[in-house]
Coordinates of C-alpha atoms and ligand atoms in Angstrom, one line a residue:
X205 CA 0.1 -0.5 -24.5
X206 CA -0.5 -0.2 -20.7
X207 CA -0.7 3.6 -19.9
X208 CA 0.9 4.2 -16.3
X209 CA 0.1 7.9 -15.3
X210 CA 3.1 9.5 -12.5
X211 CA 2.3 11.8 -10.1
X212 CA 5.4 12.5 -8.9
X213 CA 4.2 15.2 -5.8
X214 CA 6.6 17.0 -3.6
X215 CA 9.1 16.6 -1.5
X216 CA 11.4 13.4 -2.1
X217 CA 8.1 12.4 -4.4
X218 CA 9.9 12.9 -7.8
X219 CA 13.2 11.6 -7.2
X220 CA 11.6 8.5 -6.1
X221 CA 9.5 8.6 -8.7
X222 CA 12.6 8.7 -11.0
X223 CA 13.6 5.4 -9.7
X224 CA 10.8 3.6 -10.3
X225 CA 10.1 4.4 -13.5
X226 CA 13.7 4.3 -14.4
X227 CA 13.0 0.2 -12.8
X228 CA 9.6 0.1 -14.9
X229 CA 11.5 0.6 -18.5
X230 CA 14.4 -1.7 -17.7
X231 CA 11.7 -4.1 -16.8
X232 CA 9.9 -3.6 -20.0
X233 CA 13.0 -3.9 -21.9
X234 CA 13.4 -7.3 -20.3
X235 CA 10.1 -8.6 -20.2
X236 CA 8.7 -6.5 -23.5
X237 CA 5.6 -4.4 -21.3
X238 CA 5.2 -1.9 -24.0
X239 CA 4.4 0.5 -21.2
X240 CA 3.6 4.3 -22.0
X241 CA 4.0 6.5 -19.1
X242 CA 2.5 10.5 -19.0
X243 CA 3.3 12.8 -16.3
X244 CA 0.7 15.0 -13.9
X245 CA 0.8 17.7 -11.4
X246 CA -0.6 16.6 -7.9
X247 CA -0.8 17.5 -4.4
X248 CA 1.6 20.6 -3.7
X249 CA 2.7 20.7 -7.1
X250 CA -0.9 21.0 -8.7
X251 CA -2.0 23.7 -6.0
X252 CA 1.4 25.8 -7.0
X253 CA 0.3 25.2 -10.8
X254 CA -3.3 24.7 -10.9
X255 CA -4.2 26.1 -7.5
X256 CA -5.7 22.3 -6.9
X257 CA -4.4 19.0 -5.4
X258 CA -6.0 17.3 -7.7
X259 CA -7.2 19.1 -11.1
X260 CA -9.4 18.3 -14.3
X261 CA -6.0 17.3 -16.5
X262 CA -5.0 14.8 -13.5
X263 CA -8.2 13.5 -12.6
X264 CA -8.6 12.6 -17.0
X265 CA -5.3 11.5 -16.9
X266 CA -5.8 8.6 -14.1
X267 CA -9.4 8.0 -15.3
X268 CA -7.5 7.2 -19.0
X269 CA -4.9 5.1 -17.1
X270 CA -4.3 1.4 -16.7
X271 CA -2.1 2.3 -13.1
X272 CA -1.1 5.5 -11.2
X273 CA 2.0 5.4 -9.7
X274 CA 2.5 8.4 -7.4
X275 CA 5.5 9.7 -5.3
X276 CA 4.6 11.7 -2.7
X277 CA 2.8 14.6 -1.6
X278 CA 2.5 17.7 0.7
X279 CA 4.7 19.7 3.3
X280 CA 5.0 22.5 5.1
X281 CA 4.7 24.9 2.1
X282 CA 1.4 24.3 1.8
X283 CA 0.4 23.2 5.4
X284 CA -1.8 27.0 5.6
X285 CA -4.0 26.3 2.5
X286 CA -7.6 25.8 3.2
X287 CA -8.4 21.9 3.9
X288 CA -10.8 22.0 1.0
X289 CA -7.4 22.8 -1.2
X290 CA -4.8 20.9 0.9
X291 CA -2.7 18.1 -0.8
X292 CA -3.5 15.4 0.9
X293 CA -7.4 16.4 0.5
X294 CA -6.5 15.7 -3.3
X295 CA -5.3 12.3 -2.7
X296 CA -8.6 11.4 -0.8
X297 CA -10.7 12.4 -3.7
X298 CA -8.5 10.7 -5.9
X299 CA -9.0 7.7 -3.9
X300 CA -12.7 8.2 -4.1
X301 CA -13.0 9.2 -7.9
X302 CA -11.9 6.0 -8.0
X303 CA -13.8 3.9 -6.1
X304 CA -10.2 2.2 -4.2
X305 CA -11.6 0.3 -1.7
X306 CA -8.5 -1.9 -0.7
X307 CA -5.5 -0.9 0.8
X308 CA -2.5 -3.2 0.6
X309 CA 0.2 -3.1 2.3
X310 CA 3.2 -6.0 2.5
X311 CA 5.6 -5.5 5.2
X312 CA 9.0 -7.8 4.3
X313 CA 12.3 -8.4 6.1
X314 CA 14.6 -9.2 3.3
X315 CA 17.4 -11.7 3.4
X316 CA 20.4 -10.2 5.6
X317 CA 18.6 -7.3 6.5
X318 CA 16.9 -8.6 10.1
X319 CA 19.2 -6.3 11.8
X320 CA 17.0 -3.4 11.0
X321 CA 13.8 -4.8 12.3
X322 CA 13.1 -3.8 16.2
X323 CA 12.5 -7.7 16.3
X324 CA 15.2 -10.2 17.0
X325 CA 16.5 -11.8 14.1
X326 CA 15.2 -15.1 15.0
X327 CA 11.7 -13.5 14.5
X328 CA 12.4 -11.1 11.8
X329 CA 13.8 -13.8 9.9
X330 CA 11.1 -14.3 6.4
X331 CA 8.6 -12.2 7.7
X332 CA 6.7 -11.4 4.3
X333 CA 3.1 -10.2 5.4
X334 CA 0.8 -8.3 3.3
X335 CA -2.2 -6.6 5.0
X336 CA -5.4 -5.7 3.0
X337 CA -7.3 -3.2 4.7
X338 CA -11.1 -2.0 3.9
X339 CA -10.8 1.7 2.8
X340 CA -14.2 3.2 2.2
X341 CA -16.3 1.7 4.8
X342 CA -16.5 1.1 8.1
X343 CA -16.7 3.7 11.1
X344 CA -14.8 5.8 9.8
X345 CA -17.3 6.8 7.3
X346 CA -20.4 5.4 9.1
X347 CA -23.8 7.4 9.8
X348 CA -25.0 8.4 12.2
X349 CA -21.8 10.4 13.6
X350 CA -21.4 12.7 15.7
X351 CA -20.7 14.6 19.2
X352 CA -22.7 16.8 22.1
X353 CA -21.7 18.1 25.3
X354 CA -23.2 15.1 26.9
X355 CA -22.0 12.0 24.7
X356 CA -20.0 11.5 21.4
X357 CA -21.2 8.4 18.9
X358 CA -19.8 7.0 15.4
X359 CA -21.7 4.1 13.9
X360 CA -19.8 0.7 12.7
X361 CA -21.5 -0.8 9.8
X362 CA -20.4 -3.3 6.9
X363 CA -22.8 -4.0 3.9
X364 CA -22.3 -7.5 2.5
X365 CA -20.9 -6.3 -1.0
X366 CA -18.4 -4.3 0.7
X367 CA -17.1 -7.1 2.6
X368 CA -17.5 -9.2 -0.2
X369 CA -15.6 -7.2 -3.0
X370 CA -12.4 -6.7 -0.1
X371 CA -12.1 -10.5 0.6
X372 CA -11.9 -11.4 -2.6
X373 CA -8.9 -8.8 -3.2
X374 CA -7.3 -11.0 -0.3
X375 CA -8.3 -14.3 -1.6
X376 CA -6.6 -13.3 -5.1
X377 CA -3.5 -11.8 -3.7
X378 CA -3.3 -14.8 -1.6
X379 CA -3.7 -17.0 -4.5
X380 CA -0.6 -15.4 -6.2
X381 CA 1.4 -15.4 -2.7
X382 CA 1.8 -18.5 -0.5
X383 CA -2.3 -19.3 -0.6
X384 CA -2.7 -18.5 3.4
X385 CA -5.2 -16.0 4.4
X386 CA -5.8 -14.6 8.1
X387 CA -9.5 -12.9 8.3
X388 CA -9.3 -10.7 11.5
X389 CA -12.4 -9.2 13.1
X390 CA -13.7 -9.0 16.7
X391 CA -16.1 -11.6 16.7
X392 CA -16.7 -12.4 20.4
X393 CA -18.2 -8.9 20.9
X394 CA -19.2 -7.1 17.8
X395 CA -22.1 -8.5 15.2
X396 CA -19.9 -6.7 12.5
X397 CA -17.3 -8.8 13.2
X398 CA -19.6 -11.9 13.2
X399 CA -21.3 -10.9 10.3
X400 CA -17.3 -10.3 8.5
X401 CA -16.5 -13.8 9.4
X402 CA -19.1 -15.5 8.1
X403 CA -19.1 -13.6 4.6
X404 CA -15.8 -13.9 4.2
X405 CA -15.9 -18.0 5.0
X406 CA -18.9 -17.8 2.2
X407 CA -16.3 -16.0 -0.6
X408 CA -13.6 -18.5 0.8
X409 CA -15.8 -21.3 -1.7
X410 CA -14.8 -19.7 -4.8
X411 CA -10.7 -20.1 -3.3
X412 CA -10.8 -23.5 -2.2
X413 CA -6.4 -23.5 -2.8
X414 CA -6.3 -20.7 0.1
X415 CA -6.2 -21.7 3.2
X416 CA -8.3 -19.7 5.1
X417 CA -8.1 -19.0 9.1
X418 CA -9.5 -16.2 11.4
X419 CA -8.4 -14.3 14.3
X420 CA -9.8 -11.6 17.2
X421 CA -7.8 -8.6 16.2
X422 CA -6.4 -8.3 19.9
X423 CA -5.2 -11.7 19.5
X424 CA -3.5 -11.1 16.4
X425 CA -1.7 -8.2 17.5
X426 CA 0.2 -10.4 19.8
X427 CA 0.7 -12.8 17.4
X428 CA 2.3 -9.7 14.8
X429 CA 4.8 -9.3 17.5
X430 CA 5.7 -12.8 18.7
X431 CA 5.2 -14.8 15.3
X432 CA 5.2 -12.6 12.4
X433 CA 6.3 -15.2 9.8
X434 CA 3.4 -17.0 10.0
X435 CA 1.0 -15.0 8.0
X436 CA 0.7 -14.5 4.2
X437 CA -2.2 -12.5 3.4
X438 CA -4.1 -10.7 6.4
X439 CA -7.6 -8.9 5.6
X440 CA -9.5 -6.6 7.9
X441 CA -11.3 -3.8 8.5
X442 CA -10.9 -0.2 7.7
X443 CA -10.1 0.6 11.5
X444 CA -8.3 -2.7 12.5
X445 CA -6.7 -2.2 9.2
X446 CA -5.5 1.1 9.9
X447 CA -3.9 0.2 13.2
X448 CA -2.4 -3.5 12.4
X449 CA -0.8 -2.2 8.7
X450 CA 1.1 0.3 11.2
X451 CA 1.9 -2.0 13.6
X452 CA 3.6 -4.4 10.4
X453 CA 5.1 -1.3 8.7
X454 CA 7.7 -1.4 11.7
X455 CA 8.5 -4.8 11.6
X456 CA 11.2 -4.2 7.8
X457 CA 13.0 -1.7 10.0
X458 CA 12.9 1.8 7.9
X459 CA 10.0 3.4 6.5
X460 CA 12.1 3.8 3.0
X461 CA 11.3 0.4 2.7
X462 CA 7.5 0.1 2.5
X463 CA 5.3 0.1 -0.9
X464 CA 1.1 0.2 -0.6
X465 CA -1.3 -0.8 -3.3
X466 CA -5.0 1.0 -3.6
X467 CA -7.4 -1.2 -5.8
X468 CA -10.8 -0.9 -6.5
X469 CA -13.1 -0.3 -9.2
X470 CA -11.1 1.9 -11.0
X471 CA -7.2 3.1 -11.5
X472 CA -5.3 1.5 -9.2
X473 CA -2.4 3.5 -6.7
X474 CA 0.9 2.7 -6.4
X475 CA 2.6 4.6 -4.0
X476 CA 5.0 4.2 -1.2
X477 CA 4.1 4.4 2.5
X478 CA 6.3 7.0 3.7
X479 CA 5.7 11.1 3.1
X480 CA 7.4 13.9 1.4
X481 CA 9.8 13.8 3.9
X482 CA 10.8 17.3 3.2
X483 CA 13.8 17.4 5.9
X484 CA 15.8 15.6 3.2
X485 CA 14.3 16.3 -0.4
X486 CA 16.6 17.3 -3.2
X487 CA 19.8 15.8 -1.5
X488 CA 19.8 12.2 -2.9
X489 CA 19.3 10.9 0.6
X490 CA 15.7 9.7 0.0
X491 CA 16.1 5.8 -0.1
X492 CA 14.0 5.0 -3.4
X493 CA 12.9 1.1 -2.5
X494 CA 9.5 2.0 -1.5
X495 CA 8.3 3.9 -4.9
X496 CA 10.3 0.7 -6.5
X497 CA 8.7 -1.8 -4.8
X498 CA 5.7 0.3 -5.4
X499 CA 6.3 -0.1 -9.2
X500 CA 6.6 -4.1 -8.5
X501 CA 3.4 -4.1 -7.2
X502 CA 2.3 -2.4 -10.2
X503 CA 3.3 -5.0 -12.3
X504 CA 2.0 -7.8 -10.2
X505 CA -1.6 -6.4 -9.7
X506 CA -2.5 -3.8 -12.7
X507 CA -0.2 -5.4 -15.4
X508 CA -1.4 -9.1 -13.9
X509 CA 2.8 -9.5 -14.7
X510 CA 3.5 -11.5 -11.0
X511 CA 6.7 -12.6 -12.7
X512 CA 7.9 -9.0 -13.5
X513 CA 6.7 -8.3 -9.5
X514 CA 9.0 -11.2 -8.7
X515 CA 11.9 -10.2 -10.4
X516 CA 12.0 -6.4 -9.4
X517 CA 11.6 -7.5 -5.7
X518 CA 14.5 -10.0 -6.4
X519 CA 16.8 -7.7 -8.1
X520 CA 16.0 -5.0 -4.8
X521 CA 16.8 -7.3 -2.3
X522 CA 19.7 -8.2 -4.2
X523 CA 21.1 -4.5 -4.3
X524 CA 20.3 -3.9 -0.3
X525 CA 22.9 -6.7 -0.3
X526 CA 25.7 -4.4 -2.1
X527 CA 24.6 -0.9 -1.3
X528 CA 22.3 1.3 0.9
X529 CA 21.0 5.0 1.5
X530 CA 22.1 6.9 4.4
X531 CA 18.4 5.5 6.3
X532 CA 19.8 2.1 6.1
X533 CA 23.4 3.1 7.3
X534 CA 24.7 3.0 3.9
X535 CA 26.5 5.9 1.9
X536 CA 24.4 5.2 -1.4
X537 CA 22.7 8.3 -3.5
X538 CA 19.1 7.7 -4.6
X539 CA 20.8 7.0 -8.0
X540 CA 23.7 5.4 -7.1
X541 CA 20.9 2.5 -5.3
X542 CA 18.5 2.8 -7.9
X543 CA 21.9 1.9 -10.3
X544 CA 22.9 -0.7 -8.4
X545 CA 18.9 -2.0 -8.9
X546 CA 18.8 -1.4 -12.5
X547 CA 22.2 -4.2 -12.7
X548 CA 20.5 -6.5 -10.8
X549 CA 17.2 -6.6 -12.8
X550 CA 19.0 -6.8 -16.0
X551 CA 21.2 -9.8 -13.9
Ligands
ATP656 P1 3.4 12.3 6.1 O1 2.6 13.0 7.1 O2 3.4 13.1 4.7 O3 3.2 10.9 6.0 P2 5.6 12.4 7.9 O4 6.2 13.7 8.2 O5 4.8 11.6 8.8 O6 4.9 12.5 6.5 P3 7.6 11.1 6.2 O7 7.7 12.3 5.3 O8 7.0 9.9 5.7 O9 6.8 11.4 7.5 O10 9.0 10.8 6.8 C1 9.4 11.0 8.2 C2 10.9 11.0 8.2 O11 11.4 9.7 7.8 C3 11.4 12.0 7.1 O12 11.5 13.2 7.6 C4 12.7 11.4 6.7 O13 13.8 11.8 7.5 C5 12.5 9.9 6.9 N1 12.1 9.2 5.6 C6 10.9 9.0 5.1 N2 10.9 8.4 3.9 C7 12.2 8.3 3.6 C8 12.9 7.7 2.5 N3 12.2 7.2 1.4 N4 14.2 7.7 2.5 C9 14.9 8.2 3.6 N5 14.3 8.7 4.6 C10 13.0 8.8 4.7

C-alpha cells in the first residue's frame, strides 16, 4: 500500500491539494494503486498549530512515506516570524532531512493552449521540456563564502558523486520521456563545468538508448527562447538550474500550470511551482493543474506507474480543452476544473 503523506500548507495550498488527491483516488480506482493517504500540518499551518514549519509528527510522517505531495506554503501572516521559524525555512529542512538532491521541473505547452505562451505559436507549439536541476550543491552551498569591505567570494565546487547521482536522475527520466538529454555547463571557462561534462558523458555508458548532447548555458538560453521544442530532458547545475527552470516556467503561459518533482535519497516532493498565492485563497479561483500535474508526477517517479503519469496528464490537457479558471480566461471554479478532470480520467 503506497503511503502518500499531504501537506496541504496555506494559502490556495489545500484546495489544490483537494484536487489532486481527489485525481489520485480516481486514478487508483482505475488503475487499482491501493494508495493510503495521511494528512500533516506544515509551513504556516504547523507554526499556527505546532509553533513549527516543520514539526516531529510531519517530519515521522514523510520519513514513513512512499511520496509527499504538498500544496503550498507561507504568506503574509507569518512574514514577521523569526527566519529560524519561518515556513519556507521548514520546507528547506524538509528538503534536507531528506537528502532531495534533484529538482524537476517540466515546462509544457499543451495542445490548443499556445496562445498563452509569450512565444508565437509556431514556437510554442509541443514544447514539453523538463529541467533537472542540482539542489544541494554547488555555489550556493559552497565553502569558503563570504564578504569584507574590500571583496566578496563564494566557492563553486562539484564532487563527482554529486554529479553522478543527478545525471542519472536525468538519464532515467529521459529514458521514460523521449530518450534526449541536454547536459549544460560552462565548459569554455570554468573547470567545474569541464569536469560536469565529462562525468556526465562517463554515466551516459550505463544509458546507451539516450541520446546525450551538451551545451554552454549562455548558448542554451538562446536556444530556450528561439527552439524550445527541441529538448526533452535538460540537466544542470544548481545555479544554471535555478535560472534556466525560470526562464522555461514562462514558456506554458500561467504559473497555475507548473508541477516540480524533488528526488533524492529519501521521500520524494511533489508540489507545484507557484506559491500560496494568498490574493486569491478561499475563492475557488486558484487554477488546480499544477498540484494535479504534481500528483502525475507522483505516479510516474515514486509509484514507477509512468502509465498512470500519462493518463492524468492526458485527461488535464483534455479538460483545458472544455473549461478553465479565471488565470486562463476561463470562468471554471477549482472544483468545477478539477470535475471536468476527474470525467476525463475516468474517459
Ligand atoms: P511565493 O513567494 O510563495 O512563491 P509569490 O507571491 O511569488 O509566492 P505566487 O503565490 O506563486 O507568488 O503567485 C503569484 C500570483 O500568481 C498570485 O498572487 C496569484 O494571483 C497568481 N497565481 C499563482 N498560482 C496560481 C494558481 N494556482 N491559480 C491561479 N492564480 C495563481
Amino acid at each position: 500500500m503506497p503511503k502518500i503523506a499531504v501537506l496541504p500548507g496555506d494559502g490556495i495550498g489545500p484546495e489544490v491539494t483537494d484536487a489532486a488527491v481527489a485525481v489520485l483516488k480516481r486514478a487508483d480506482e482505475i488503475f487499482d494503486l491501493k494508495l493510503e493517504f495521511d494528512y500533516f500540518d506544515f509551513g504556516g499551518a504547523a507554526i499556527d498549530a505546532h509553533g513549527e514549519p516543520y514539526p516531529e509528527a510531519t517530519r515521522r510522517g514523510v520519513r514513513a512515506a512512499d511520496a509527499t505531495l504538498l500544496g503550498a506554503i507561507g504568506g503574509p501572516k507569518w512574514d514577521g516570524v523569526p527566519r529560524e521559524i519561518r515556513a519556507e525555512t521548514g520546507l528547506l529542512a524538509l528538503r534536507k532531512d531528506q537528502g532531495l538532491f534533484a529538482n524537476l521541473r517540466p515546462a509544457r505547452v499543451l495542445e490548443g493552449l499556445e496562445d498563452l505562451s509569450p512565444l508565437k505559436p509556431e514556437i510554442a507549439r509541443g514544447v514539453d521540456v523538463l529541467i533537472v536541476r542540482e539542489l544541494t550543491g554547488g555555489i550556493y552551498f559552497g565553502e569558503p563564502r563570504g564578504m569584507s569591505e574590500a571583496e566578496a567570494w563564494n566557492t563553486l565546487r562539484y564532487s563527482r558523486p554529486e554529479v553522478e547521482r543527478v545525471a542519472r536522475v536525468a538519464f532515467e527520466a529521459a529514458a521514460k520521456r523521449r530518450n534526449k538529454l541536454t547536459s549544460v555547463e560552462k565548459a569554455n571557462v570554468l573547470e567545474v563545468g569541464e569536469f560536469w561534462r565529462r562525468t556526465v558523458e562517463e554515466v551516459a555508458a550505463d544509458w546507451p538508448q539516450v541520446e546525450l548532447e551538451h551545451q554552454y548555458v549562455d548558448a542554451m538560453a538562446m536556444h530556450l527562447i528561439t527552439h524550445p521544442a527541441d529538448f526533452d530532458v535538460v540537466v544542470t547545475s544548481n545555479i544554471f538550474g535555478d535560472i534556466l527552470s525560470d526562464l522555461a516556467s514562462v514558456l506554458p503561459g500561467s504559473l497555475g500550470l507548473l508541477p516540480s518533482a524533488s528526488l533524492g535519497e529519501g521521500t520524494p516532493l511533489f508540489e507545484p511551482v507557484h506559491g500560496s498565492a494568498p490574493d486569491i485563497a478561499g475563492r475557488g479561483l486558484a487554477n488546480p493543474t499544477a498540484a494535479i500535474l504534481s500528483a502525475g508526477m507522483l505516479a510516474t517517479y515514486a509509484l514507477e506507474r509512468p502509465e498512470v503519469g500519462t493518463a492524468i496528464e492526458n485527461a488535464v490537457a483534455a479538460a483545458l480543452k472544455r473549461r478553465r479558471t479565471p488565470d486562463l480566461g476561463g470562468d471554471a471554479s477549482t472544483a468545477g476544473f478539477t470535475e471536468a478532470v476527474l470525467e476525463s480520467l475516468a474517459g
